[in-house]
Amino acid sequence: MKKIVIIGGCAAGPKTAAKAKRVNPEHKIELYTMENIVSYSACGMPYYIEGSVPSAENLIIRKPEDFEKQGINIFLNHKCTKILPNEKTVILNAGDESKKVSYDELVLCIGSKPYTPKIKNINLKNIFHLKVLEDGIKIKEKMGQSKNVIMLGAGYIAIELLEGFVKNGLNVTIIERGREIMTQFDPEISAIIREHIIQKDGKQVHFIMEDEIVEFLGKEEFEGVVTKNGKTLHADFCVIAAGVVPNVELAREAGIEIGITGAIKVDNRMRTNIPHIWAAGDCTEETCLITRKPLYAALGTIANKQGRVVGINVNTDENGVYEAFEGILGSAVTKYFNFSMSTTGLTETAAKRYAQHANIEPISATITKRDKAGYMPGSNNITIKVVADKRTGELLGAQAVGAGDADKRIYTITSALRANLTVSEFLHLDLTYSPAFSSTIDPLLTAAYKLKDLIDK
């Protein structure tokens, strides 16, 4: 029997606890979280704010008593302040009380924290991040009292919040320091996304590009912003959605190795460099399955998979059979109302960066086509961009956006990337067809045919 101590209770931590207990019910498992809840869907918070999820309670997956029935001890409102690897103990604070807890195996699922730029008066009331469930509750409450909001950043979270704000009648100004929104995509694909939002909701949504906030206005409460380019804007509240950074201070102080991405470095078993200390979720860096280089991607799917791997491997002896987490493709999807956007693998921009250090020659093809037979109700345009290596013909990645089923095309490319398929091999895939689901030649194959022609030139 082992005593397994887990720090963190959003996604990876609960997954680790549940899996480890199922593998060996004899283990004593303790999970500590600094929040007052455990095991909830952070990814669902924009949809709770928007209103399609009726209550914050709906986002809670399992309650402490559910874990207790399984024999897992949950400790809420406990903050880990120090790890003592030589003693195999951690120090935890609960209010004014501090206690030392021993472990046989320690699993760090300490997540990430919002990136907070250095801006004057950033601590004013009604300036929000969206990270924990309490943030979502506060934003929803303030939204109901407001008419205007400013958002800093234009990534996945910002776009998901934008839908909710627009649906609830707010006027939204998005300030982005880059030339395009959604920089996870190539610039011309990002431009399609922005143009769609403007065409649909340009009366409510205003983009300010290549600018940034340098000062928040207000005495105690937020009243507006001043930008680097000299604009003064007023609103009822502001949301900073400028991305996240891994929580690593606790690990670094304990001597745990931090990778080049700034996240905790782990092997494919999710072990850190210190024996009996593991890590999973948003605090860790992953390996890109294409470049084999370190990559950081704070996604709920990754956290749950890693938690499962740790839950298995804490039960395995050094020379025993283990579960491996080999890496990721960075696959992601989101939507703005009925307009979906999805990506996997390398964008052309990323592939060109990679080509500076690798023997590849990136090439791409982009097509726009109906997602199903044009005579079918609900037929919509979908734009697909596929990237490959001209020298080998091997697929490197793809992006898909549009009112059609963009995500299901990316599912197919994800599988092809894991199988290391070339474009020629991909063209022989036996994809399904019905007028209600696709054109006779699926848009994905049309893009691949175009790419094949470019490779053969």
XYZ file of C-alpha atoms in Angstrom:
457
model
C 0.000 0.000 0.000
C 1.222 3.487 -0.855
C 0.222 6.905 0.397
C -0.333 9.073 -2.678
C -0.637 12.817 -2.135
C -2.030 14.906 -4.973
C -1.808 18.704 -5.091
C -4.467 20.293 -7.319
C -8.139 19.537 -7.837
C -9.440 20.762 -11.195
C -8.820 18.151 -13.929
C -5.531 16.224 -13.746
C -5.620 15.808 -9.970
C -9.055 14.186 -9.672
C -8.308 12.011 -12.706
C -5.079 10.805 -11.109
C -6.821 10.060 -7.834
C -9.704 8.141 -9.381
C -7.485 6.067 -11.674
C -4.901 5.259 -9.014
C -7.650 4.085 -6.654
C -9.235 1.908 -9.334
C -5.895 0.307 -10.177
C -5.135 -0.423 -6.522
C -7.986 0.111 -4.011
C -5.523 -0.456 -1.134
C -3.764 2.852 -1.714
C -4.314 5.720 0.691
C -4.996 8.748 -1.507
C -5.223 12.338 -0.334
C -6.023 15.240 -2.675
C -5.444 18.821 -1.578
C -6.811 21.841 -3.433
C -6.681 25.528 -2.586
C -10.200 26.007 -4.003
C -13.471 25.325 -2.191
C -14.588 22.821 -4.840
C -12.963 19.930 -6.659
C -13.290 18.289 -10.068
C -15.060 20.799 -12.285
C -15.017 21.770 -15.954
C -13.068 25.003 -16.318
C -13.581 24.746 -20.083
C -17.327 25.066 -19.587
C -17.185 28.430 -17.821
C -17.686 30.605 -20.959
C -20.872 28.667 -21.688
C -22.101 29.166 -18.139
C -21.452 32.902 -18.506
C -23.225 32.894 -21.895
C -26.249 31.106 -20.424
C -26.449 27.770 -22.240
C -25.218 26.113 -19.020
C -27.884 27.181 -16.533
C -25.916 26.933 -13.288
C -22.325 26.863 -12.072
C -23.305 23.673 -10.269
C -23.658 21.972 -13.651
C -19.904 22.360 -14.183
C -19.033 20.373 -11.074
C -18.247 16.834 -12.181
C -17.800 15.156 -8.803
C -18.218 16.430 -5.273
C -15.923 15.608 -2.320
C -18.430 13.092 -0.979
C -18.315 11.223 -4.307
C -14.571 10.772 -3.897
C -14.964 9.859 -0.224
C -17.251 6.976 -1.225
C -14.417 5.697 -3.391
C -12.007 5.951 -0.468
C -10.247 9.123 -1.667
C -9.784 11.852 0.940
C -10.411 15.388 -0.350
C -9.094 18.461 1.471
C -10.546 21.775 0.266
C -9.063 25.231 0.929
C -5.582 23.806 1.463
C -2.659 25.594 -0.184
C 0.641 23.802 -0.618
C 3.443 26.208 0.298
C 6.515 23.971 0.270
C 7.759 20.595 -0.952
C 10.513 18.851 1.043
C 11.710 16.029 -1.247
C 14.400 14.759 1.152
C 11.783 14.262 3.848
C 9.087 13.180 1.365
C 6.697 15.693 2.908
C 4.746 18.780 1.861
C 3.658 21.762 3.945
C 0.041 22.882 3.566
C -1.787 25.915 4.894
C -5.498 25.950 5.694
C -6.421 29.394 6.945
C -4.102 30.199 9.835
C -3.159 26.565 10.369
C -0.159 24.865 8.835
C 0.565 21.155 8.694
C 3.179 18.799 7.339
C 1.953 15.817 5.294
C 4.101 12.847 4.329
C 3.861 10.919 1.055
C 5.152 7.847 -0.716
C 4.289 9.351 -4.102
C 3.589 13.031 -4.743
C 1.655 14.200 -7.819
C 1.734 17.885 -8.733
C -1.352 19.013 -10.641
C -0.884 22.666 -9.791
C -2.074 23.965 -13.148
C -1.506 27.361 -14.690
C -2.286 30.949 -13.855
C -3.494 33.801 -16.067
C -0.799 35.819 -17.763
C -1.023 39.277 -16.232
C 0.701 42.058 -18.188
C 2.278 44.939 -16.314
C -0.337 47.670 -16.627
C -0.838 50.692 -14.390
C -3.783 50.318 -11.946
C -4.325 46.641 -12.796
C -5.731 45.942 -9.333
C -8.873 48.040 -9.779
C -12.196 46.372 -9.017
C -14.054 44.893 -12.019
C -10.924 43.809 -13.885
C -11.268 40.044 -14.259
C -9.432 36.943 -15.372
C -11.280 33.712 -16.167
C -9.398 30.893 -14.482
C -11.390 29.360 -11.628
C -15.124 28.853 -11.196
C -15.414 31.821 -8.845
C -14.102 34.031 -11.677
C -16.874 32.796 -13.959
C -19.528 33.532 -11.356
C -18.229 37.088 -10.844
C -17.997 37.818 -14.576
C -21.539 36.550 -15.169
C -22.874 38.699 -12.339
C -21.105 41.821 -13.622
C -22.201 41.095 -17.207
C -25.820 41.219 -16.083
C -25.291 44.758 -14.759
C -23.357 46.099 -17.744
C -23.606 47.387 -21.316
C -19.957 47.673 -22.368
C -16.898 45.480 -21.846
C -13.263 45.642 -22.929
C -11.259 42.460 -23.450
C -7.489 42.273 -23.599
C -6.409 39.403 -25.857
C -8.068 37.490 -28.671
C -7.395 33.781 -28.228
C -9.696 30.843 -27.520
C -11.064 32.094 -24.191
C -11.653 35.595 -25.550
C -13.627 34.292 -28.541
C -15.744 32.029 -26.321
C -16.444 34.902 -23.924
C -17.185 37.184 -26.868
C -20.047 34.941 -27.941
C -21.521 35.087 -24.458
C -21.212 38.861 -24.179
C -22.744 39.448 -27.616
C -25.576 37.019 -26.914
C -26.337 38.944 -23.728
C -26.467 42.296 -25.521
C -23.122 43.812 -24.526
C -20.946 46.010 -26.716
C -17.463 44.504 -26.801
C -14.093 46.055 -27.643
C -11.215 43.625 -28.105
C -7.685 44.998 -27.869
C -4.975 42.793 -29.394
C -1.295 43.637 -29.737
C -0.882 41.453 -32.828
C -2.044 41.952 -36.386
C -4.644 39.199 -36.147
C -6.831 37.453 -33.604
C -6.548 33.704 -32.899
C -2.821 33.496 -33.604
C -2.990 29.723 -33.120
C -3.926 29.782 -36.823
C -2.043 31.079 -39.848
C -2.669 34.800 -40.501
C -4.974 34.339 -43.495
C -7.120 31.842 -41.559
C -7.236 34.176 -38.548
C -8.346 36.956 -40.896
C -11.284 34.811 -42.041
C -12.353 34.354 -38.416
C -12.177 38.073 -37.666
C -14.012 38.995 -40.862
C -16.808 36.556 -40.041
C -17.261 38.079 -36.574
C -17.325 41.608 -37.998
C -19.844 40.682 -40.691
C -22.099 38.961 -38.180
C -21.848 41.286 -35.195
C -19.908 44.367 -36.279
C -22.416 46.651 -34.556
C -21.574 45.109 -31.172
C -17.961 44.023 -31.648
C -15.022 46.333 -32.297
C -11.455 45.135 -32.790
C -8.436 47.304 -32.029
C -5.400 45.602 -33.523
C -1.668 46.245 -33.052
C -2.283 48.145 -29.840
C -2.153 47.387 -26.131
C -3.429 48.711 -22.810
C -0.906 50.780 -20.831
C -3.203 52.116 -18.097
C -6.511 51.273 -16.470
C -8.669 54.251 -15.525
C -10.588 54.636 -12.269
C -10.072 55.341 -8.586
C -11.287 52.140 -6.936
C -13.380 50.626 -9.724
C -12.480 50.142 -13.367
C -13.784 52.879 -15.674
C -11.756 52.496 -18.859
C -8.342 52.132 -20.497
C -5.627 54.125 -22.183
C -3.799 52.366 -25.016
C -0.224 52.612 -26.243
C -1.444 54.325 -29.414
C -3.211 57.032 -27.415
C -6.818 55.804 -27.403
C -8.978 56.378 -24.314
C -11.905 53.944 -24.029
C -14.576 53.581 -21.369
C -16.490 50.462 -20.297
C -18.211 48.873 -17.309
C -15.645 46.112 -16.804
C -12.612 44.473 -18.385
C -11.544 40.870 -18.902
C -7.870 40.021 -19.350
C -7.717 36.988 -21.638
C -4.066 37.125 -22.640
C -3.264 33.448 -22.103
C -1.841 31.456 -19.214
C 1.561 30.540 -17.815
C 2.379 27.334 -15.906
C 2.421 27.375 -12.109
C 5.983 26.313 -11.361
C 7.249 28.373 -8.423
C 6.509 25.617 -5.910
C 8.264 23.030 -8.078
C 11.268 25.217 -8.827
C 11.853 25.910 -5.129
C 11.872 22.155 -4.503
C 14.568 21.579 -7.126
C 12.244 20.117 -9.740
C 13.551 20.728 -13.254
C 11.762 23.324 -15.344
C 11.795 22.815 -19.117
C 12.604 25.316 -21.863
C 8.912 26.209 -22.234
C 8.796 27.366 -18.613
C 6.713 24.383 -17.475
C 7.715 21.344 -15.403
C 9.816 18.875 -17.376
C 8.548 15.280 -17.208
C 9.364 12.027 -18.990
C 6.801 9.939 -20.842
C 5.699 8.355 -17.575
C 5.021 11.846 -16.149
C 7.944 11.599 -13.704
C 9.916 14.694 -12.736
C 13.664 14.605 -12.135
C 13.076 13.952 -8.415
C 12.168 10.366 -7.468
C 8.585 9.813 -6.309
C 7.430 13.222 -7.575
C 5.170 13.287 -10.630
C 3.409 16.095 -12.477
C 0.429 16.346 -14.812
C -1.799 18.941 -16.432
C -1.262 22.612 -17.169
C 1.913 22.823 -15.053
C 3.826 20.455 -17.369
C 5.370 20.745 -20.802
C 4.645 18.186 -23.492
C 6.463 16.870 -26.563
C 5.253 17.833 -30.026
C 4.687 14.574 -31.887
C 5.847 16.128 -35.156
C 8.942 18.100 -34.188
C 9.763 16.006 -31.090
C 10.514 19.330 -29.395
C 9.080 20.568 -26.078
C 5.696 22.273 -26.360
C 3.355 23.912 -23.868
C -0.399 23.633 -24.357
C -2.781 24.150 -21.450
C -5.757 22.058 -22.573
C -8.275 20.052 -20.559
C -7.974 17.015 -22.820
C -4.240 16.808 -22.140
C -4.691 17.221 -18.388
C -7.171 14.349 -18.203
C -5.008 12.021 -20.304
C -1.930 12.807 -18.246
C -3.837 12.284 -15.010
C -4.867 8.841 -16.217
C -1.242 7.992 -17.089
C 0.019 9.063 -13.656
C -2.783 7.137 -11.941
C -1.554 3.980 -13.657
C 2.176 4.582 -13.278
C 2.249 5.375 -9.553
C 1.294 1.713 -9.178
C 4.153 0.451 -11.356
C 7.586 -0.589 -10.158
C 10.645 0.797 -11.950
C 10.958 -2.226 -14.242
C 7.253 -2.971 -14.560
C 4.866 -2.390 -17.438
C 3.881 1.254 -17.608
C 1.594 3.594 -19.537
C 3.329 6.181 -21.742
C 2.218 9.681 -22.638
C 4.189 10.245 -25.823
C 3.140 13.778 -26.671
C 0.585 15.972 -28.376
C -0.335 17.541 -31.695
C -1.836 20.671 -30.183
C -5.280 19.756 -31.480
C -7.924 22.299 -30.515
C -11.384 23.505 -31.461
C -13.734 26.310 -30.512
C -16.638 28.208 -32.042
C -18.288 31.575 -32.400
C -22.014 30.817 -32.541
C -22.273 28.382 -35.504
C -18.836 29.223 -36.920
C -16.293 26.611 -35.865
C -12.507 26.786 -35.947
C -10.133 23.887 -35.403
C -6.462 23.073 -35.836
C -3.981 20.232 -35.355
C -0.270 19.749 -35.892
C 1.867 22.518 -37.345
C 0.549 25.644 -38.997
C 2.532 26.809 -42.001
C 3.986 29.566 -39.804
C 5.181 27.016 -37.223
C 6.429 24.648 -39.931
C 8.587 27.387 -41.429
C 10.103 28.086 -38.010
C 10.787 24.371 -37.590
C 12.366 24.232 -41.066
C 15.125 26.553 -39.861
C 16.443 23.664 -37.751
C 15.158 20.615 -39.662
C 15.449 19.143 -43.135
C 11.917 19.932 -44.283
C 10.355 22.193 -46.902
C 6.862 23.270 -45.791
C 4.188 23.639 -48.436
C 0.460 24.295 -48.063
C -2.824 24.290 -49.934
C -6.034 26.104 -48.996
C -9.522 25.524 -50.366
C -13.017 26.825 -49.622
C -15.868 24.446 -50.373
C -19.334 23.440 -49.179
C -19.207 21.065 -46.227
C -21.989 18.926 -47.707
C -23.840 18.647 -50.997
C -24.764 22.160 -52.138
C -28.425 21.285 -52.610
C -28.784 20.108 -49.002
C -30.360 22.377 -46.348
C -27.734 23.712 -43.978
C -24.925 23.476 -46.521
C -22.187 25.977 -45.612
C -18.729 26.993 -46.708
C -15.730 25.542 -44.948
C -12.132 26.665 -45.483
C -9.398 24.065 -45.032
C -5.641 24.590 -45.084
C -3.358 21.546 -45.158
C 0.397 21.683 -44.564
C 2.969 19.074 -45.635
C 6.683 18.563 -46.263
C 7.345 18.890 -50.002
C 10.454 16.704 -49.782
C 8.799 13.663 -48.227
C 5.122 14.381 -48.845
C 4.441 13.781 -45.143
C 1.520 15.652 -43.589
C 2.456 18.245 -40.963
C -0.868 19.788 -39.915
C -4.185 21.328 -40.898
C -6.629 24.094 -40.026
C -10.353 24.294 -40.758
C -12.813 27.137 -40.197
C -16.345 27.844 -41.264
C -20.020 27.401 -40.594
C -19.682 23.752 -41.612
C -18.277 20.803 -39.687
C -14.698 22.028 -39.400
C -13.839 19.920 -36.376
C -14.619 16.530 -37.910
C -12.153 17.218 -40.732
C -9.463 17.950 -38.171
C -10.260 14.662 -36.391
C -9.304 12.882 -39.604
C -6.044 14.808 -40.003
C -5.153 14.120 -36.369
C -5.342 10.379 -37.008
C -3.326 10.767 -40.205
C -0.606 12.680 -38.364
C -0.340 9.973 -35.699
C 0.066 7.409 -38.503
C 2.729 9.569 -40.247
C 0.781 9.436 -43.494
C 2.006 11.145 -46.642
C -0.397 13.201 -48.727
C -0.486 10.393 -51.320
C -1.406 7.844 -48.670
C -4.006 10.188 -47.198
C -5.774 10.431 -50.557
C -6.547 6.706 -50.369
C -8.510 7.016 -47.122
C -12.025 5.649 -47.501
C -13.933 8.598 -46.055
C -17.691 8.346 -45.609
C -20.125 10.078 -47.928
C -23.777 11.039 -47.943
C -25.208 14.309 -49.314
C -26.268 15.263 -45.796
C -22.699 14.891 -44.473
C -20.247 15.697 -47.264
C -19.754 16.405 -50.930
C -18.844 13.383 -53.071
C -15.217 14.457 -52.774
C -14.868 15.637 -49.203
C -13.406 19.143 -48.795
C -10.506 17.566 -46.931
C -9.642 15.411 -49.926
C -10.030 18.380 -52.259
C -7.422 20.257 -50.202
C -5.177 17.187 -50.215
C -5.480 16.807 -54.023
C -4.453 20.430 -54.422
C -1.528 19.881 -52.081
C -0.464 16.756 -53.985
C -0.366 18.746 -57.239
C 1.906 21.326 -55.586
C 4.207 18.626 -54.205
C 4.500 16.940 -57.625
C 5.474 20.137 -59.437
